[in-house]
PDB file of C-alpha atoms and ligand atoms in Angstrom:
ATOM      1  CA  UNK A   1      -3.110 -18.944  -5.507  1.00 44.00           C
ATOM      2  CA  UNK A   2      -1.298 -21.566  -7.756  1.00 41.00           C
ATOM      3  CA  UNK A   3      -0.894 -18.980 -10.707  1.00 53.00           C
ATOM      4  CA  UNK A   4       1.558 -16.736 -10.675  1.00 61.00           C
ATOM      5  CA  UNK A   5       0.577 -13.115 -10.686  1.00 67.00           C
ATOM      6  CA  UNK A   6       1.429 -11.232 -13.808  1.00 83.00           C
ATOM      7  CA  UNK A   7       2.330  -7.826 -12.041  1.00 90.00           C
ATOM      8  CA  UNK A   8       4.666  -6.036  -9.781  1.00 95.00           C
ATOM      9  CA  UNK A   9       4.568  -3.602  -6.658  1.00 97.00           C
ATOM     10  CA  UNK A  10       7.653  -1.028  -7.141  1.00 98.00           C
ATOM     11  CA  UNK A  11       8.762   1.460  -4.157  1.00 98.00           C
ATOM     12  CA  UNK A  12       8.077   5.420  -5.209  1.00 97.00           C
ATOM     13  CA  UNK A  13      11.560   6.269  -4.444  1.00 98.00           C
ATOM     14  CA  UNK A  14      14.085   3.879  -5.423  1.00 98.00           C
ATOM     15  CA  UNK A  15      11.950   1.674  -7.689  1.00 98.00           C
ATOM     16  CA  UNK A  16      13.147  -1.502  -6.143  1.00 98.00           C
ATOM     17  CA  UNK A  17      10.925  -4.698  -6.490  1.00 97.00           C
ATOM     18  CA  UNK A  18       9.237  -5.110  -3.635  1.00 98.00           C
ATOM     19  CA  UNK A  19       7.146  -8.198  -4.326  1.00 95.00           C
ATOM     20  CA  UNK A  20       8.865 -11.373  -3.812  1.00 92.00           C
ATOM     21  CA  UNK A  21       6.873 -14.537  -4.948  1.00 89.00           C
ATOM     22  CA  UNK A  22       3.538 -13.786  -3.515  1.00 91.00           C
ATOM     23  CA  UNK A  23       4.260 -11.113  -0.862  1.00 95.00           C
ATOM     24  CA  UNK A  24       4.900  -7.477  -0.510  1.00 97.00           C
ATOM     25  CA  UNK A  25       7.846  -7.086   1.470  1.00 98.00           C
ATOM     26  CA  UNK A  26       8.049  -4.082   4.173  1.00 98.00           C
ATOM     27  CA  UNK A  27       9.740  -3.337   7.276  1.00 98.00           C
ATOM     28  CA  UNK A  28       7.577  -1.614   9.793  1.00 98.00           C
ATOM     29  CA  UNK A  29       7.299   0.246  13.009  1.00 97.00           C
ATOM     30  CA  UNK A  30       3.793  -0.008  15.406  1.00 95.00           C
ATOM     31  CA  UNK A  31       3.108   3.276  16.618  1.00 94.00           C
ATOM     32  CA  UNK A  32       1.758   2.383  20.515  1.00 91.00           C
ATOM     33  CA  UNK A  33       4.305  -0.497  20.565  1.00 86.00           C
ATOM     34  CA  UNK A  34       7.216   0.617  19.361  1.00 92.00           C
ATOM     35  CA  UNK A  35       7.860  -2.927  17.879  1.00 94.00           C
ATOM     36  CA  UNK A  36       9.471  -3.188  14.023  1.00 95.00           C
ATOM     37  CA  UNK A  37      10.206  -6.077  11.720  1.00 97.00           C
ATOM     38  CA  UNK A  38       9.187  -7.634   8.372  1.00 97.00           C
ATOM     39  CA  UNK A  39       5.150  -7.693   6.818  1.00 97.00           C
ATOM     40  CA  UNK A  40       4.952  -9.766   4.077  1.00 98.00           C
ATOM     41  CA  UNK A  41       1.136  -9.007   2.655  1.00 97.00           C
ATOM     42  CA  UNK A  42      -1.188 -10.492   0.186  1.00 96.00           C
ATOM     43  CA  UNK A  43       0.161  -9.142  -3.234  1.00 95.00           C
ATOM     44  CA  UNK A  44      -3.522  -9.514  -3.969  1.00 94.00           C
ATOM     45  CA  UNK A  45      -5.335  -6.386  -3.709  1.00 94.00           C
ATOM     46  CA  UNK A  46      -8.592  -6.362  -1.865  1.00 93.00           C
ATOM     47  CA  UNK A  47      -6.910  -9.229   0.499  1.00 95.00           C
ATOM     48  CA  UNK A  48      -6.037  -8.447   3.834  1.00 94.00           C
ATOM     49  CA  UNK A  49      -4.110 -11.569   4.956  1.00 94.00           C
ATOM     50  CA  UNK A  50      -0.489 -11.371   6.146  1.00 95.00           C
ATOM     51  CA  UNK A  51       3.050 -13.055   7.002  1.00 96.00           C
ATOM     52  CA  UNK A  52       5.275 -11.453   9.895  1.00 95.00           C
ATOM     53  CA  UNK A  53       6.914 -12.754  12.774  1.00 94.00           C
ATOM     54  CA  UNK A  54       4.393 -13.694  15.927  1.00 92.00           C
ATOM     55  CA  UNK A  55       6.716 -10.881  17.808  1.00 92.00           C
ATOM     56  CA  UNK A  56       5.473  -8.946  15.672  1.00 93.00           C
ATOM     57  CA  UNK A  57       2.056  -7.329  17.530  1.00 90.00           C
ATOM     58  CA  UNK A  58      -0.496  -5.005  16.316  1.00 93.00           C
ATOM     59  CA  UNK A  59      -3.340  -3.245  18.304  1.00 93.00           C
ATOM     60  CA  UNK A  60      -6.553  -2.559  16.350  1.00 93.00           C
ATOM     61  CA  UNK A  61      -6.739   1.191  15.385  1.00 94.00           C
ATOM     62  CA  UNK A  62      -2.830   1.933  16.115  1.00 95.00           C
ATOM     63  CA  UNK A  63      -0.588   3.460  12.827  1.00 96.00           C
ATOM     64  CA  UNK A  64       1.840   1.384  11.484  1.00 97.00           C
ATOM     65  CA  UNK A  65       4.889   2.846   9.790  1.00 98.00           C
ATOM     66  CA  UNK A  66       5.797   1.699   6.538  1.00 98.00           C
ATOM     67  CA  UNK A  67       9.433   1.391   4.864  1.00 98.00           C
ATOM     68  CA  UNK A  68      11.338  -0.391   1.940  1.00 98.00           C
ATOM     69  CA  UNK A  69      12.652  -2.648   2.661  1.00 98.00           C
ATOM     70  CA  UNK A  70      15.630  -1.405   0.198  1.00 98.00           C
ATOM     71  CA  UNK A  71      16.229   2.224   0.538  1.00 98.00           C
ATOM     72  CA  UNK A  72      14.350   2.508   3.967  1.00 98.00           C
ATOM     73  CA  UNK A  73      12.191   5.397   2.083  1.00 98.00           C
ATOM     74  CA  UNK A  74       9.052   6.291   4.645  1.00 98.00           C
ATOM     75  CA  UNK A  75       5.912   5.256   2.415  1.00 98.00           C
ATOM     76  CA  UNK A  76       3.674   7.207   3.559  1.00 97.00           C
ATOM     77  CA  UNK A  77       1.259   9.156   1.329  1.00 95.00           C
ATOM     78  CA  UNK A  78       2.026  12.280   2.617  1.00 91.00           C
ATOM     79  CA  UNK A  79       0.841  14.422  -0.085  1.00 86.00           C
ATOM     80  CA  UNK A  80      -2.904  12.069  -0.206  1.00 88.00           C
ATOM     81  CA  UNK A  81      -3.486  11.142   3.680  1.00 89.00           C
ATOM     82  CA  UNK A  82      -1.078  10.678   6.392  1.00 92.00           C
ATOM     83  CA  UNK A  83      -2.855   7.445   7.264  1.00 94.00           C
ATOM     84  CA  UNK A  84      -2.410   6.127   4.084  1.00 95.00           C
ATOM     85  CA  UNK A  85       1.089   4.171   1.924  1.00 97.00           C
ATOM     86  CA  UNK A  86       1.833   4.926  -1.519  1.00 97.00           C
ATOM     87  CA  UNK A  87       3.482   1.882  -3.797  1.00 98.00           C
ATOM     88  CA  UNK A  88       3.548   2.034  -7.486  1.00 98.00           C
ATOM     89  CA  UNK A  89       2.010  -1.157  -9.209  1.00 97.00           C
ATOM     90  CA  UNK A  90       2.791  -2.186 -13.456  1.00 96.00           C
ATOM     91  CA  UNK A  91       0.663  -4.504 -14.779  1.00 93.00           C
ATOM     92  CA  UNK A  92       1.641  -6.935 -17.574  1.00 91.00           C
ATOM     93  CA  UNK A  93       1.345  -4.329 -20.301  1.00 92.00           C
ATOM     94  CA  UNK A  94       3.460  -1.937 -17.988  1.00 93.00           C
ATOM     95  CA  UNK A  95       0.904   0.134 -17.032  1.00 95.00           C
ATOM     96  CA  UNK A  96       1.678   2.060 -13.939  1.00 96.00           C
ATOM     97  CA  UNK A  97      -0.715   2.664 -11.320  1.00 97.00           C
ATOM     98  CA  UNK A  98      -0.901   3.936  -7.685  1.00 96.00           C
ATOM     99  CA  UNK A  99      -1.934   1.900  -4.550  1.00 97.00           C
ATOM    100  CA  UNK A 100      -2.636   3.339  -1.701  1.00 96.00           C
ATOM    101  CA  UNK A 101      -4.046   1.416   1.751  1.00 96.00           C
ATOM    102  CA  UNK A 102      -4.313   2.521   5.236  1.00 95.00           C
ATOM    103  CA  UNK A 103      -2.127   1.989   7.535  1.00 96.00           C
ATOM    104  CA  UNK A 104      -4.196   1.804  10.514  1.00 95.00           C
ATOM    105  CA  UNK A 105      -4.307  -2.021  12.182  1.00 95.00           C
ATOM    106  CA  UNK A 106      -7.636  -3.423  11.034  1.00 93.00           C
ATOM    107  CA  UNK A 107      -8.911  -0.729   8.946  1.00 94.00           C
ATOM    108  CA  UNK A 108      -9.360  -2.372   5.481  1.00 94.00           C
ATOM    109  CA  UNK A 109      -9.211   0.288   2.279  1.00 94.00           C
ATOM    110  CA  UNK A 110      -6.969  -0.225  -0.444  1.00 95.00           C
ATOM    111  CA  UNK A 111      -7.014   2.341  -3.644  1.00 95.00           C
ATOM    112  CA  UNK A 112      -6.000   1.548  -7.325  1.00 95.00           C
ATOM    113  CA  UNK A 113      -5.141   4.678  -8.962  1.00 93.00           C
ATOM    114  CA  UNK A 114      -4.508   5.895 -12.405  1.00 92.00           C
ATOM    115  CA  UNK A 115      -3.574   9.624 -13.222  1.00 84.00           C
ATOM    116  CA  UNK A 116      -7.063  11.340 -11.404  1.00 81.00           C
ATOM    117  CA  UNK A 117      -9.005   8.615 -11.639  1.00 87.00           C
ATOM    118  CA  UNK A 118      -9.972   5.574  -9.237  1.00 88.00           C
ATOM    119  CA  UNK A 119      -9.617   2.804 -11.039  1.00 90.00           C
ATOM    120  CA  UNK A 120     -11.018   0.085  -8.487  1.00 93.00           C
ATOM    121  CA  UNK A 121     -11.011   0.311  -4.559  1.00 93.00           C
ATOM    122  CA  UNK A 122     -11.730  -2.551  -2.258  1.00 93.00           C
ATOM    123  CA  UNK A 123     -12.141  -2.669   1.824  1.00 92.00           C
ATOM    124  CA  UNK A 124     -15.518  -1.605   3.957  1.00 86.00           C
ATOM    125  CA  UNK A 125     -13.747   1.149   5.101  1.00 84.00           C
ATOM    126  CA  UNK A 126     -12.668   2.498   1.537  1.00 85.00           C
ATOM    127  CA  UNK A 127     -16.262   4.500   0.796  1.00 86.00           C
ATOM    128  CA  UNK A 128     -14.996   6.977   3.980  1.00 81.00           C
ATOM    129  CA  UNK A 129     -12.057   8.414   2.102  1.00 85.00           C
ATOM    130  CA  UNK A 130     -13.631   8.214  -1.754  1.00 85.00           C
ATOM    131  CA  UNK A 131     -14.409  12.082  -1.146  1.00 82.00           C
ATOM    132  CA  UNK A 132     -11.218  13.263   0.548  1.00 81.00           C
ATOM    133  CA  UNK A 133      -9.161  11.284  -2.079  1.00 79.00           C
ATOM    134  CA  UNK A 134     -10.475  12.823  -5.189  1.00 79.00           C
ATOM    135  CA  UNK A 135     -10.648  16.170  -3.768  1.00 83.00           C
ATOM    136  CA  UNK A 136      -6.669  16.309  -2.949  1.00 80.00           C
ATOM    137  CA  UNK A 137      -5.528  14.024  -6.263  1.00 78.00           C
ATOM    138  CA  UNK A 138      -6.980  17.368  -8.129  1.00 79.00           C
ATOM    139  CA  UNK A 139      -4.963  19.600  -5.950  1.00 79.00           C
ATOM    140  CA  UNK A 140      -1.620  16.863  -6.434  1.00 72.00           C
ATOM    141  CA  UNK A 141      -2.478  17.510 -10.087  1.00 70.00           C
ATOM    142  CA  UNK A 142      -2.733  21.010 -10.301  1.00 74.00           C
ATOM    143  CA  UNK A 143       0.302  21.933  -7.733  1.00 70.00           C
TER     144      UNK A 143
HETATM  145 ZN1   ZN B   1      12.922   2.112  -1.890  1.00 86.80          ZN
END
């Protein structure tokens, strides 16, 4: 990608930047292996390649914890799914949005999220949870 991308990923709790040129900077901890350390990911949404140290392992199917990298807030989407992370995204005209994508190794579903509403989803695992999803963003709304 040789332009650079006009928005930015922000954690929920302390609002740090947590894109960095073109990645999305975490710390994480695998589930089944117990091993933690840095994730860079595509900053692209709907693309499933990433950066992280070859010591680094994941097992297809296991969870994978994620933090900020700043204040070391858990990101999980408690209140959605607890297999999915919650980051906050602001477009060029500072619109603010939701994202939300699974945190299970391999399993590709990533949520763009305005108010109620999906905006745009992407991942062949994302139809699954289109159901679930709306059903609890109407009872987030309402609590
Ligand atoms: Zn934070």
């Amino acid at each position: 990608m040789s332009e650079e991308l006009k928005f930015h990923y922000l954690c929920p709790e302390c609002r740090s930047y947590l894109r960095v040129w073109n990645n999305i900077i975490f710390t994480v901890k695998t589930t089944v292996g117990k091993r933690q350390g840095l994730l860079l990911l595509n900053p692209e949404l709907g693309n499933y390649t990433y950066i992280s140290h070859p010591s680094l392992k994941f097992i297809e199917g296991e969870s994978v914890e994620f933090y900020c990298p700043v204040c070391h807030a858990d990101l999980t989407a408690m209140q959605i799914n607890e297999n999915l992370i919650r980051i906050i995204m602001i477009d060029e005209d500072n619109n603010e949005y939701d994202i939300y994508f699974s945190k299970i190794t391999g399993e590709h579903t990533t949520f763009k999220i305005e108010k109620d509403n999906i905006i745009e989803r992407f991942g062949e695992q994302s139809s699954s949870y289109v159901n679930y999803f709306m059903s609890k963003l109407k009872q987030k709304l309402n609590d």
